[in-house]
Every structure is written in structure tokens, then in C-alpha cells.
Amino acid sequence: MNAFTLGLRLLWGSGRRGRARFLLMALGSALGISCLAAVLAIPSILTAHDARTAAREPNPGTSNVLYQEFRDPYGSRPLHRVFVAQTSPGPTPVPPGIKKLPGAGEAIISPKLGEILATHPGTAGLVPGRVTGTITPEGLGDSEDLYAYIGTTPATLTEAEELGSFGTSQSWRQIVEPTTLNILRFTLGCIVLLPLVIFLSVCARLSGESRARRLAALRLVGLSMKDTLRVNAAESAAAALLGAVLGIAGYVGANEVMARVGLPGLHWYPADGRPSVATLAVCLLGCPALAWFVGQFSARRAALSPISVRRTGERKPPKKFGMLLLVPGLGIIGGYCVLSVVGRDPSGGSANSVLVPGAVLFTGAGLVFGLAPITAWLARRLAGSADSLPVVLAMRRTEVDPGASLRVATGLVLLVFGASLTHGVLVELDQVGRPSNPVQEYSLPFSQLSTHQQVETARVADVQAHAMSSASWYEPSGNRPSRTLAVVATCRQLDAFVEEAEGCMEHKVLRIRDRNFSVDADALPGRKFPFLLSNGRKLDVTVPEASVTVRAYQPSNFSGPSLLIPPSLIPKGTVLSQGNLVLLSDADPATIRSVLDGIGAIAPTSSVEPVGIVIDSLAQLTVIRSLLAVGMVLGLVIGVAAFVVSVADRAMERRGQVTALALLGARAGTLRGVQVMQVLLPLVVGLGAAIVTGWLAESSYLITGGGAVHWDWDGLPLLFVCALGVLLAAALASVPMVRRHIDPEHIRRD
């Protein structure tokens, strides 16, 4: 009988407890592997989306078809329309997802756009013509894609190009930019994959003491050292293989559900998220291989010194070499922080893209391998100075077996460390994806708004103020005269739209002097400029001597106009027909999306210009936030699962010691206090170190990113609250793990 078969037979013949332990190992591995499959599927989902959008990109060339693209926001989502016009009979290029291009007066649209047209009849102006077909998934980025091919005549396309073909090697509008995608991959690796390796190792080493005693017995009866290691590895690998199969099955089912629900800003088809061959190889082969390696390593002491295992001999203190990894990690991170403090800007340069991720990995690994020796040293010092019996018992036990703290606390420690880094990534992306101004403007042409829509859009939730902007009118057929720009607003509205305003007077036309612009040479006092009203009349405005001095935001519709016209001069019920309605809100990304969605619901066919913002960038920021949120949830699940499994395993392993203490007269409160302190000590040490090193790592990332924010003081209170919550939950979860009930089976003679 070979060692692998012997290991499986011993597993099956070890009774209910052995089979329960095997099942717990398999279920734990299944949970971890399903999380691993989810993380590995994210790049596949993004790649599949970009591949389909690249395949439909129109390319200029030579054919009998003209085309013109329009990319406008529908609420906070991009709406892409391709107008095509056939100039002569004959075959035409065809994009994926449709069988032929629509003719004049016809349209082929995506299913989601079809739902919008059916639900909101007022949006019919978005797609002129009769809908004759639906784009299949091969021609869409995802199930929520708003896309349309609209047939028309060549005369209606003012800026058309001749169509050559469809498809490019790389999409011009990727769902996540490549540089940002690399940051996303690294962050997900820190907050999910590192805790996952720890968790799978924990699952492979469940009931370590009991298994070590059993393996030592086999070694003493004549089994070779190599076969002893293989017996233990066989059990771990079998549990990991069963867990891998269950985990893949669980992920496949979850993917089918989540693909139909989606995430904020990110939707995909079920086929995009199904495990690839590489993912299956990693999960079905890599994870059992990791369990085999861990199983052989964890059984080495029982194979080398079976007597010390059976006689519970003195254990060697943990090695301190792992703590050395903190030296290069904290050295690089601290160096960047010092440079920022002394006023040096270390941002830019290719070295930062290597040094910062390397320092983060070194620091994270140092936290993992340095936790056991630090905990053992601290426990020895506390045990020597404490007078309380529960404290002495807890600290002596921790000093003897500090490796147990590694299994209990490491997952949660890495989670807090990764949360700091994740918050830094979000802060950096916020600086890039949002305007630097505290307010956000939205410009809508009056020519595309009805009177009712003008009133309703000004009342959209989160809109703080509204005004009008317009250029002066001129006769198109004549010589083009001098023109100027004006805004129609009260003094209160002006204060809301600009950073500073001095000398404003109500009900009077005023010249605008912007401190960031030179004086408009055409807007001379005494000169008249006509503005066309929506009732067909013209409003003549004379440039006055009086002025108002402002400092406008950049960019802004109020940055550049030369005249401030009071609304009292505009006849009631009329607007500047050649101008725009300008709305104002806070610059928070969630507020911007809310306002855009509100405008889209009221005026879906109106083109909205969010001043200074690209809708694609806003959508990308939403996708990144969603993926990071998924990573944090998976990391939390893994960290909590590792803690629960480790604490439960330690409680079962220590039943014999608890029974001995109970026979000696220890009270239930003493035993529970010992258990709680044994759990809390490594957590306090690890979480404290994770908060400090994580905040320094986040600061070094922000410093090298070159943004305005270098020190994220706002994130520290949140980290402290999370750490306190973890400690409280760990203390409460540890209490039920100790029972004072004396089981005769646990009374052993050594």
C-alpha cells in the first residue's frame, strides 16, 4: 500500500471527527477557491468587453457607405449612435451583432436602448426612424450597452466620413485604462490573493496537533519519514481537490446570477465570467499542489522528532528572519514620506512604479512572518510581569505556541493593511476623475428644451442654482460683427457659480471683470449688443460703466463672459434662444451621477455637457469603485472565514488542556478569559502594525502619484473604528469556544 492510499484510508477510518475535520477542510477550501476564481475572472470580463467594443469600431476607408458617430450622455451613461448612409447600391461593410446596415429611415438598436424607448416614449427623438432589429451580444460591450445603428441619407450627415471597415486591434474606449488596470490588479492581489493564500494554508493545517500525534505514532511503528510526510499531504491534497471542485461549481452558479444582476457601472454576459482553462488549472491543480506542499511542511516535525511530539517536548521559538522583510519595505515607504515632509516632490519617474509596489509587498510579508516572534516576545514580557492568573495562563500558552496567532490573526491583519492601500487608490482616482472645483456645472441648449423641461431640469434634486449663458446675436447673411458673451443671473446666483464676486448690484446690467482674464476689448462702455429671445424679438444690451469683479472657477460657463444681465430684463416666459441653461451642483461623483440621471429622465434627447468632465471617465471611476468594493468584500469574507476556522480549530485542539485546567479547579470565567486574551493579543499587535504601516504605504502611494492629497488623515478614523470592531467581534466570538464541561475522553496520561 503506497503512502497516498494509506493517508486516505486513515482519513476514512478515523471516525466521525476525522471525517468532520476533512469536510471542514474541504468546505473552507471551496470558499477560498470560489473567491480566487472570482478575482481571476475580473480580467477576463474586462477583456471580453473591450474585445467586442473593438470589433465594432468603424474605420475610415473606401466603400459605398458614409458614417458619422455621436457619443452623448444619457443621464450618467454614454449613449453611442452611428449614423450610416449608403451612397450607391452594392454590398456594404457589416459590424458584428447585425446582419446588414439599416437603410434610410431604419434603426437597429441594443436591447437596453429598446427598453428605454419602450418605457419612455419621450426618448423617441434619440433614435429617428423605425426600429427594424436588435443588436446581438456579439456587437455589444455588455447587456446595459446603449448603442444604435441609424440609417439616413448622405445629405443629412454634415461631417461624414467614408466607411472602410469595422474592427480594430484595440478599443479606443476601454472600460478601464491599461495603467489604471495595472493598479487595480495589484490592489486586488493585495486585498484578496494574499489573505487567500493564508486562508488555504490554514485550511490545510486544521487539527495540526492531533494530526501530528497520529503521524508521530505512524513514524514510531516503522513508517519512513518520506512516507509519513506523504500520508499527511495526501489528506490535505484530497481535501483541497474536493474543495476546488465545489468552489468552481459554486463560482459558476454565482456568476450566472451576478451576470444578470450586475454591479454599479459594470455588467457582463454569463459567458464572459465563466472560468477559463487557465483559471481551472490554477484552481484544480495549483490549490491541491499548495495543500500538498503545506501538508508536507507541517508534518516535518512529527517525521523528524516523533518522540517530542508524543511527549509534548519543548518547542523551538519562532525564527525572527521574517521580520527583516519590514526593513526594505518600511525603508522605502518611510523615505517617500520623509521627502514629502521636507518639501521634496518624488512623484514621476519609472522607479516609483517598481519601488512602491515592491515596498508594499515586503511590508505585507513582514507583517505576516513577523507576527509570531513579536507576539511570543510580548507574551513572555507580559507573563513575567503580570499577577493575574488568566493573564499568566494566556501569555504562557501564547509564548509556547505563537504560530497559532499566525493562523488566527493574519487574514484580518492583511485585510486592514489592504484596506488602507485601497482607500489610497480611491483617493488618487478621485483626484483624477473629478474636477478640482468644489462645484460642477451642466450646460443644456435651450433649442433642445421645451418650456416644461426648462422648469423641471432646474428643479432636479441636488441642483443648487441655475442661470443662462449666451453669445450675442448677429445676422448670418451679413458681415460678422463683434460679439460678446453674457450670463443672465441674479447676484445670489452669481455668488453660487463663481469663487469670488465683488460689487454686484441687483436689476442692473454690469460688466464682468474676471481676475483670471484680460478685459474684453469689444465690450466697451456704451456699445450695444443684441441678444435673440425665444419669442423672436431681440434684447439690446448696452455695455455700462459699472462692473462686477469676479474670480470664476476653471473651467466654467462664467469664465470669460463680459456682461451680467439681470433676469428682470428678460420678459417672463422667454429665454435667450441661442444660449444654454446652466445648472450647478456639488462636485461629488455620486451627486454628479444623480443630477445627470435626473436630467436624462426629464430631457432625454437634449445634449448635456458636464463642464470639465468626460462621461467615459465618470463611468470608468464607477467601474473601478465597484471592482474594489468586490475585492474588499471577498477579502472580508476570507479574513473572517480564516479567523472563524482558526479559532474553532484551536478550541477543539485545546479541549484536553481545558479539561486538565477544569480538573485542577479553574473557573469557567478564568478559562474564557484565557481564550479571549489569547485571541486578542496577536490581533492587537497585528492590527496596530497594519494601521501604521498601511497608512504609511497609502501615503507613499499618494505622494508618488503627484496628486494634491499626500496625507489621508480622513481615512485614519475609519481604520481605527474598523480595527476596534474586529477586536470586539473577535472577543465575543471567542467566548463560546470554551466549555467547562469535562469529557472523559479528553483526560489523558502523558
XYZ file of C-alpha atoms in Angstrom, residues 8-673:
666
model
C -6.899 8.271 2.515
C -7.705 5.032 4.374
C -6.594 6.532 7.678
C -8.752 9.551 6.932
C -11.828 7.454 6.242
C -11.208 5.189 9.230
C -10.560 7.963 11.757
C -14.204 8.174 12.831
C -16.782 10.928 12.720
C -14.406 13.587 13.997
C -11.837 12.825 11.339
C -14.449 12.919 8.595
C -15.897 16.141 10.036
C -12.424 17.676 10.016
C -11.946 16.590 6.396
C -15.298 18.099 5.435
C -14.421 21.369 7.189
C -11.117 21.497 5.310
C -12.906 20.868 2.004
C -15.608 23.496 2.626
C -13.006 26.043 3.696
C -11.007 25.358 0.561
C -14.179 25.640 -1.533
C -14.894 29.091 -0.128
C -11.353 30.260 -0.787
C -11.204 28.825 -4.296
C -14.545 30.379 -5.275
C -13.108 33.768 -4.203
C -9.949 33.040 -6.181
C -11.983 32.182 -9.295
C -13.929 35.440 -8.915
C -10.729 37.513 -8.800
C -9.208 35.662 -11.763
C -12.408 36.202 -13.780
C -12.312 40.017 -13.486
C -9.609 40.500 -16.180
C -11.475 38.063 -18.448
C -14.697 40.051 -18.078
C -12.949 43.339 -18.897
C -11.034 41.799 -21.818
C -14.186 40.298 -23.335
C -15.964 43.662 -23.072
C -13.095 45.523 -24.749
C -12.747 42.881 -27.474
C -16.384 43.252 -28.525
C -16.262 47.056 -28.481
C -13.046 46.969 -30.546
C -14.641 44.665 -33.118
C -17.432 47.184 -33.838
C -15.242 50.316 -34.164
C -15.839 51.927 -37.609
C -12.712 52.688 -39.618
C -12.390 55.293 -42.391
C -11.701 53.833 -45.822
C -13.292 53.356 -49.214
C -16.824 51.990 -49.661
C -20.333 52.981 -50.670
C -21.270 53.993 -47.115
C -20.841 57.262 -45.224
C -20.879 57.306 -41.436
C -20.874 59.770 -38.544
C -20.593 58.920 -34.836
C -22.349 60.672 -31.961
C -21.391 59.929 -28.370
C -23.607 61.736 -25.865
C -24.550 61.148 -22.230
C -27.921 59.641 -21.471
C -28.078 60.505 -17.812
C -24.767 59.321 -16.368
C -24.291 56.642 -19.041
C -22.739 57.074 -22.502
C -25.059 56.727 -25.499
C -23.304 55.769 -28.754
C -25.064 56.276 -32.098
C -23.616 55.544 -35.538
C -25.481 57.176 -38.449
C -24.875 55.447 -41.776
C -25.921 56.443 -45.303
C -25.461 54.316 -48.429
C -24.308 56.345 -51.451
C -24.741 53.628 -54.089
C -26.151 50.094 -54.373
C -23.977 47.140 -53.529
C -22.593 45.177 -50.590
C -21.656 47.188 -47.500
C -19.363 46.553 -44.514
C -21.239 44.909 -41.650
C -20.307 45.197 -37.961
C -20.673 42.230 -35.576
C -24.079 41.804 -33.978
C -26.221 42.663 -37.021
C -26.763 41.062 -40.427
C -26.784 44.256 -42.509
C -26.645 48.004 -42.060
C -30.017 49.758 -41.715
C -31.427 51.649 -44.682
C -32.615 55.247 -44.668
C -35.340 55.677 -42.035
C -34.424 52.432 -40.243
C -32.563 51.751 -36.995
C -31.022 48.740 -35.262
C -30.570 49.212 -31.524
C -29.310 47.414 -28.435
C -31.849 45.628 -26.193
C -31.296 48.078 -23.310
C -31.887 51.076 -25.572
C -35.020 49.336 -26.810
C -36.256 49.039 -23.220
C -35.668 52.763 -22.684
C -37.559 53.676 -25.861
C -40.472 51.444 -24.868
C -40.606 52.687 -21.272
C -40.105 56.399 -22.028
C -41.865 57.409 -25.265
C -40.337 60.883 -24.974
C -36.944 59.431 -25.845
C -38.030 58.561 -29.394
C -36.006 61.516 -30.668
C -32.813 59.695 -29.693
C -33.350 57.190 -32.494
C -35.011 58.760 -35.535
C -36.590 56.178 -37.800
C -38.282 52.811 -37.488
C -36.618 50.164 -35.334
C -36.129 47.106 -37.531
C -33.806 44.932 -35.455
C -31.818 44.341 -32.301
C -28.059 44.085 -31.911
C -26.969 40.660 -30.635
C -24.423 40.255 -27.784
C -21.562 39.856 -30.298
C -21.880 43.550 -31.138
C -22.299 44.944 -27.633
C -19.909 45.607 -24.783
C -22.358 44.339 -22.167
C -26.045 43.839 -21.514
C -26.529 47.511 -20.478
C -24.819 48.991 -23.541
C -26.704 51.900 -25.185
C -25.833 51.566 -28.868
C -27.627 52.157 -32.165
C -27.015 51.994 -35.914
C -29.286 54.546 -37.600
C -29.849 54.711 -41.349
C -30.194 58.094 -43.036
C -29.398 59.928 -46.286
C -25.987 61.372 -47.236
C -27.354 64.924 -47.233
C -28.137 64.816 -43.509
C -24.576 63.899 -42.479
C -22.691 67.201 -42.335
C -19.371 65.793 -41.079
C -19.486 62.293 -42.519
C -16.550 60.073 -43.399
C -16.397 57.250 -45.880
C -16.599 53.869 -44.150
C -13.870 51.345 -44.806
C -14.472 48.510 -42.343
C -15.362 47.624 -38.780
C -12.965 46.423 -36.106
C -9.632 47.447 -34.611
C -6.981 45.556 -32.712
C -7.655 47.630 -29.583
C -10.713 49.534 -28.485
C -10.429 53.312 -28.392
C -12.719 53.353 -25.370
C -11.600 50.653 -22.981
C -13.764 50.062 -19.940
C -10.666 50.567 -17.732
C -7.482 52.250 -18.966
C -4.398 49.979 -19.059
C -2.435 51.982 -16.448
C -5.402 52.022 -14.108
C -5.985 48.320 -14.758
C -2.460 47.509 -13.551
C -3.096 49.429 -10.319
C -6.415 47.611 -9.954
C -4.787 44.197 -10.406
C -2.107 44.947 -7.826
C -4.648 46.250 -5.302
C -6.925 43.233 -5.740
C -3.912 40.984 -5.312
C -3.075 42.660 -2.001
C -6.581 42.608 -0.552
C -7.715 39.214 -1.875
C -4.931 36.941 -3.078
C -2.528 37.393 -0.149
C -5.199 36.655 2.503
C -6.402 33.814 0.282
C -3.029 32.044 0.397
C -3.063 32.346 4.195
C -6.613 31.015 4.359
C -5.895 27.999 2.155
C -2.830 27.261 4.283
C -4.997 27.448 7.411
C -7.498 25.016 5.908
C -4.692 22.624 5.009
C -3.371 22.648 8.620
C -6.596 22.114 10.569
C -6.208 19.974 13.706
C -2.457 20.251 13.400
C -1.642 18.892 16.871
C -3.938 15.858 16.589
C -2.640 15.026 13.153
C 0.947 15.481 14.299
C 0.437 12.979 17.164
C -1.115 10.484 14.778
C 1.730 10.895 12.273
C 4.300 10.565 15.065
C 2.686 7.260 16.055
C 2.985 6.025 12.454
C 6.604 7.093 12.383
C 7.315 5.245 15.633
C 5.827 1.998 14.335
C 8.201 1.983 11.372
C 6.843 4.235 8.613
C 9.618 6.064 6.789
C 9.986 9.825 7.066
C 9.137 10.373 3.390
C 6.002 8.235 3.606
C 4.950 9.970 6.822
C 5.076 13.326 5.042
C 3.125 11.897 2.113
C 0.394 10.497 4.370
C -0.296 13.949 5.780
C -0.007 15.628 2.392
C -2.459 13.142 0.888
C -5.206 14.175 3.293
C -4.597 17.889 2.697
C -4.433 17.493 -1.084
C -7.611 15.367 -1.176
C -9.497 17.981 0.849
C -8.170 20.774 -1.372
C -9.130 18.892 -4.549
C -12.667 18.292 -3.308
C -12.830 21.917 -2.202
C -11.593 23.069 -5.623
C -14.374 21.174 -7.394
C -17.009 22.533 -5.001
C -15.540 26.047 -5.208
C -15.563 26.103 -9.017
C -19.144 24.840 -9.048
C -20.174 27.486 -6.522
C -18.493 30.257 -8.507
C -20.122 29.161 -11.767
C -23.539 29.341 -10.141
C -22.781 32.738 -8.577
C -21.535 34.061 -11.922
C -24.776 33.093 -13.668
C -26.737 35.053 -11.061
C -24.445 38.087 -10.797
C -24.173 38.450 -14.577
C -27.915 39.092 -14.675
C -27.800 41.481 -11.699
C -24.511 43.254 -12.409
C -22.526 45.762 -10.391
C -22.771 49.572 -10.390
C -21.259 50.608 -13.720
C -20.264 47.058 -14.710
C -22.399 44.427 -16.413
C -21.345 41.365 -18.340
C -22.697 38.299 -20.090
C -22.520 34.953 -18.207
C -20.074 33.548 -20.757
C -17.595 36.357 -20.015
C -17.234 35.325 -16.386
C -17.077 31.568 -16.825
C -13.741 30.053 -15.732
C -11.100 29.888 -18.427
C -8.705 26.983 -18.919
C -6.002 28.886 -17.027
C -8.375 29.573 -14.112
C -9.398 25.909 -13.949
C -5.743 24.859 -13.988
C -4.870 27.242 -11.151
C -7.839 26.164 -9.031
C -7.907 22.420 -9.734
C -4.150 21.856 -9.879
C -2.470 24.786 -8.157
C -4.532 24.741 -4.968
C -4.127 20.980 -4.309
C -0.405 21.424 -5.045
C -0.257 24.208 -2.435
C -2.075 21.962 0.040
C 0.363 19.110 -0.708
C 3.326 21.409 -0.019
C 1.794 22.788 3.184
C 0.889 19.268 4.305
C 4.454 18.070 3.883
C 5.900 21.130 5.607
C 3.515 20.996 8.584
C 4.273 17.306 9.207
C 8.046 17.698 9.151
C 8.371 17.966 12.956
C 6.370 14.778 13.507
C 8.512 12.963 10.931
C 11.860 14.208 12.244
C 11.206 14.019 16.004
C 8.182 11.815 16.765
C 9.158 11.364 20.430
C 8.998 15.112 21.118
C 5.556 15.229 19.522
C 4.179 12.312 21.509
C 5.793 13.562 24.747
C 4.911 17.229 24.034
C 8.549 18.276 24.226
C 9.701 21.859 24.351
C 9.165 23.749 21.117
C 11.693 25.988 19.445
C 10.939 29.706 19.483
C 9.826 31.153 16.129
C 12.534 32.437 13.831
C 12.912 36.179 13.502
C 14.277 36.275 9.973
C 10.834 37.144 8.572
C 10.877 40.451 10.408
C 13.785 41.555 8.219
C 11.338 41.961 5.329
C 9.979 45.020 7.134
C 13.337 46.776 6.784
C 13.297 47.362 2.981
C 9.528 47.806 2.946
C 9.313 50.437 5.666
C 12.593 51.968 4.487
C 11.214 52.786 1.041
C 7.786 53.823 2.309
C 9.219 55.946 5.102
C 11.732 57.514 2.713
C 8.985 58.814 0.436
C 7.071 60.173 3.435
C 10.193 61.998 4.702
C 10.779 63.529 1.261
C 7.235 64.886 1.274
C 7.654 66.330 4.783
C 10.834 68.220 3.846
C 9.165 69.665 0.750
C 10.660 67.436 -1.952
C 8.339 66.058 -4.632
C 9.356 62.482 -5.521
C 6.465 61.954 -7.974
C 7.203 60.949 -11.539
C 9.879 58.640 -12.813
C 9.748 54.967 -13.720
C 11.434 53.831 -10.490
C 8.347 54.657 -8.412
C 6.252 52.120 -10.323
C 8.622 49.390 -9.097
C 9.696 50.643 -5.674
C 6.246 51.386 -4.236
C 4.615 48.026 -5.152
C 7.765 46.214 -4.023
C 7.758 48.069 -0.708
C 4.074 47.223 -0.191
C 4.741 43.516 -0.791
C 7.771 43.487 1.521
C 5.799 45.244 4.249
C 2.837 42.881 3.927
C 5.091 39.827 4.034
C 6.935 41.284 7.032
C 3.621 41.692 8.865
C 2.813 38.025 8.246
C 6.166 36.475 9.179
C 6.970 38.947 11.937
C 3.699 38.484 13.821
C 4.677 35.210 15.546
C 8.066 36.295 17.006
C 6.729 39.692 18.081
C 3.723 38.066 19.756
C 5.939 35.494 21.515
C 8.291 38.194 22.819
C 5.422 40.374 24.043
C 3.681 37.391 25.673
C 6.858 36.455 27.536
C 7.249 40.006 28.867
C 3.602 40.221 29.945
C 3.678 36.796 31.621
C 6.733 37.764 33.620
C 5.232 40.991 34.948
C 1.547 40.016 35.374
C -0.019 38.936 38.661
C -3.362 37.807 37.249
C -3.802 34.061 36.750
C -5.811 34.336 33.472
C -3.199 36.715 32.017
C -0.299 34.435 33.011
C -2.006 31.329 31.593
C -2.910 33.089 28.338
C 0.528 34.627 27.860
C 2.423 31.410 28.661
C 0.325 29.484 26.199
C 0.879 32.168 23.543
C 4.612 32.112 24.262
C 4.753 28.332 23.823
C 2.640 28.260 20.638
C 2.937 31.639 18.872
C 2.368 30.012 15.492
C -1.307 29.719 16.327
C -1.530 33.517 16.317
C -0.338 33.485 12.741
C -3.336 31.435 11.673
C -5.853 33.393 13.754
C -4.872 36.979 13.019
C -3.044 37.095 9.694
C -6.110 37.213 7.451
C -7.681 40.132 9.313
C -4.331 41.936 9.614
C -3.771 41.749 5.856
C -7.346 42.900 5.290
C -6.782 46.103 7.307
C -3.435 46.657 5.597
C -5.050 46.206 2.182
C -7.973 48.464 3.129
C -5.536 51.344 3.712
C -3.997 50.828 0.289
C -7.419 50.555 -1.345
C -8.520 53.829 0.209
C -5.385 55.472 -1.171
C -6.204 54.208 -4.674
C -9.723 55.627 -4.399
C -8.388 58.983 -3.174
C -5.959 59.133 -6.101
C -8.645 58.213 -8.633
C -10.986 60.800 -7.145
C -8.360 63.471 -7.798
C -8.006 62.333 -11.411
C -11.649 61.577 -12.177
C -13.312 64.608 -10.635
C -12.834 68.333 -11.301
C -10.699 70.364 -8.959
C -13.592 72.767 -8.394
C -15.954 72.249 -5.453
C -18.930 72.749 -7.798
C -19.986 71.172 -11.083
C -21.817 72.850 -13.981
C -24.092 71.314 -16.608
C -24.892 73.105 -19.878
C -28.071 72.331 -21.897
C -29.013 74.160 -25.151
C -32.353 75.986 -24.936
C -33.058 74.943 -28.529
C -33.413 71.335 -27.315
C -35.580 72.076 -24.252
C -39.295 72.734 -24.029
C -40.644 75.273 -21.548
C -41.745 72.483 -19.231
C -38.323 70.791 -19.432
C -36.567 74.071 -18.599
C -38.572 74.381 -15.399
C -38.234 70.728 -14.396
C -34.480 70.443 -15.023
C -33.883 73.456 -12.769
C -35.747 71.565 -10.026
C -33.724 68.345 -10.275
C -32.605 67.074 -6.874
C -29.115 68.253 -5.846
C -29.210 71.209 -8.286
C -28.234 74.267 -6.220
C -28.627 77.076 -8.761
C -29.377 77.782 -12.419
C -28.618 80.581 -14.873
C -28.462 81.367 -18.601
C -25.472 81.969 -20.857
C -25.447 83.105 -24.468
C -23.417 84.812 -27.158
C -24.775 87.973 -28.740
C -26.778 87.672 -31.977
C -25.617 88.558 -35.454
C -27.106 88.420 -38.954
C -25.764 85.281 -40.642
C -26.111 86.718 -44.147
C -24.179 89.902 -43.408
C -20.678 90.656 -42.248
C -19.933 89.133 -38.875
C -19.839 91.931 -36.298
C -18.087 91.954 -32.950
C -19.705 89.599 -30.488
C -19.613 89.127 -26.768
C -20.751 86.600 -24.183
C -23.239 87.263 -21.407
C -24.769 85.423 -18.476
C -28.237 86.015 -17.042
C -28.202 85.645 -13.254
C -29.015 87.410 -10.022
C -26.278 88.393 -7.601
C -27.123 85.378 -5.475
C -26.836 83.063 -8.460
C -23.550 84.722 -9.446
C -22.134 84.084 -5.961
C -23.014 80.387 -6.299
C -21.350 79.986 -9.721
C -18.064 81.835 -9.064
C -15.348 81.613 -6.445
C -15.437 85.334 -5.571
C -17.707 88.244 -6.547
C -17.409 91.904 -5.548
C -19.556 94.920 -6.471
C -22.652 93.097 -7.725
C -25.878 95.170 -7.920
C -29.335 93.717 -8.492
C -31.513 94.669 -11.510
C -28.618 96.369 -13.318
C -26.557 95.338 -16.328
C -22.913 95.086 -15.274
C -19.621 94.499 -16.965
C -17.791 91.407 -15.692
C -14.150 91.788 -14.792
C -12.572 88.360 -14.277
C -9.316 88.396 -12.345
C -8.104 85.423 -14.384
C -8.813 87.045 -17.813
C -7.852 90.228 -19.615
C -10.557 92.807 -20.331
C -12.708 92.131 -23.427
C -11.657 94.770 -25.966
C -15.009 94.556 -27.804
C -17.173 95.110 -24.723
C -16.538 98.859 -24.489
C -18.857 101.059 -22.369
C -21.662 102.498 -24.455
C -21.591 99.759 -27.094
C -24.784 97.805 -27.819
C -25.078 94.061 -28.356
C -28.319 92.325 -29.419
C -29.416 89.006 -27.893
C -32.091 86.895 -29.572
C -35.069 85.913 -27.397
C -37.205 82.796 -27.739
C -40.242 84.923 -28.740
C -38.421 86.090 -31.865
C -37.523 89.540 -30.589
C -34.117 90.933 -29.777
C -32.906 92.360 -26.496
C -30.424 95.206 -26.974
C -27.990 95.496 -24.109
C -25.694 98.485 -23.684
C -22.345 97.912 -22.022
C -22.357 100.034 -18.828
C -19.564 101.716 -16.930
C -20.414 99.864 -13.694
C -18.769 96.485 -13.266
C -18.628 93.457 -11.006
C -15.284 91.795 -10.242
C -15.263 88.007 -10.088
C -12.875 85.095 -9.836
C -14.502 82.295 -11.813
C -13.735 78.593 -11.500
C -11.785 76.888 -14.260
C -13.439 75.601 -16.393
C -16.820 77.297 -16.133
C -19.536 78.934 -18.251
C -18.945 82.011 -16.077
C -15.271 82.081 -17.042
C -14.990 84.529 -19.970
C -18.403 86.296 -20.379
C -18.239 90.105 -20.431
C -21.797 91.031 -19.399
C -24.034 90.193 -16.449
C -27.704 90.652 -17.380
C -30.303 90.638 -14.590
C -33.221 88.220 -15.121
C -35.645 91.146 -14.643
C -34.724 92.391 -18.153
C -35.827 89.111 -19.755
C -39.593 89.036 -20.480
C -41.399 86.422 -18.422
C -41.701 83.090 -20.190
C -38.825 83.776 -22.600
C -35.173 82.757 -22.691
C -32.102 83.507 -24.784
C -32.871 81.201 -27.686
C -29.253 80.856 -28.828
C -27.991 80.235 -25.320
C -27.757 77.473 -22.756
C -29.388 76.640 -19.464
C -26.599 76.229 -16.898
C -27.166 74.140 -13.756
C -24.946 73.901 -10.685
C -24.358 71.137 -8.123
C -21.667 69.795 -5.805
C -18.703 68.093 -7.467
C -19.102 64.817 -5.602
C -19.157 61.962 -8.176
C -22.320 60.462 -6.671
C -24.053 63.849 -6.876
C -22.924 64.311 -10.481
C -24.368 60.931 -11.467
C -27.599 61.734 -9.634
C -28.001 65.075 -11.431
C -27.186 63.566 -14.839
C -29.728 60.800 -14.272
C -32.325 63.392 -13.232
C -31.689 65.463 -16.363
C -31.815 62.349 -18.523
C -35.208 61.398 -17.115
C -36.655 64.869 -17.898
C -34.890 65.764 -21.162
C -33.525 62.523 -22.637
C -32.983 63.904 -26.146
C -31.130 67.020 -25.025
C -27.344 67.025 -25.238
C -25.858 67.667 -21.797
C -22.336 68.952 -21.332
C -20.949 68.329 -17.834
C -18.379 71.127 -17.876
C -14.872 69.750 -17.432
C -15.938 66.101 -17.182
C -15.798 63.258 -19.700
C -18.687 60.837 -19.242
C -16.421 57.899 -20.072
C -14.097 58.861 -17.198
C -17.034 59.081 -14.806
C -18.233 55.644 -15.928
C -14.708 54.234 -15.540
C -14.470 55.561 -11.990
C -17.762 53.818 -11.177
C -16.423 50.520 -12.554
C -13.208 50.773 -10.536
C -15.109 51.579 -7.349
C -17.344 48.551 -7.921
C -14.410 46.198 -8.503
C -12.550 47.464 -5.455
C -15.719 47.070 -3.395
C -15.988 43.468 -4.624
C -12.347 42.912 -3.675
C -12.926 44.292 -0.180
C -15.989 42.082 0.280
C -14.055 38.997 -0.852
C -11.139 39.948 1.406
C -13.520 40.404 4.326
C -15.118 37.020 3.675
C -11.701 35.356 3.508
C -10.390 37.127 6.618
C -13.465 36.345 8.697
C -13.542 32.750 7.474
C -9.857 32.284 8.342
C -10.467 33.704 11.818
C -13.539 31.554 12.490
C -11.903 28.375 11.225
C -8.702 29.037 13.175
C -10.437 29.874 16.449
C -12.746 26.868 16.177
C -9.797 24.619 15.349
C -7.770 25.931 18.307
C -10.729 25.421 20.627
C -11.033 21.786 19.553
C -7.288 21.227 19.772
C -7.125 22.649 23.317
C -10.010 20.644 24.727
C -7.598 18.354 26.527
C -5.765 21.295 28.141
C -9.058 22.961 29.086
C -10.208 19.710 30.664
C -6.972 19.460 32.686
C -7.384 23.036 33.919
C -11.006 22.365 34.836
C -9.966 19.305 36.853
C -7.469 21.480 38.712
C -10.302 23.808 39.718
C -10.113 26.627 37.166
C -13.390 28.514 36.946
C -15.339 28.989 33.718
C -14.653 32.748 33.728
C -10.931 32.124 34.009
C -10.940 29.704 31.074
C -12.948 32.071 28.893
C -10.707 34.996 29.850
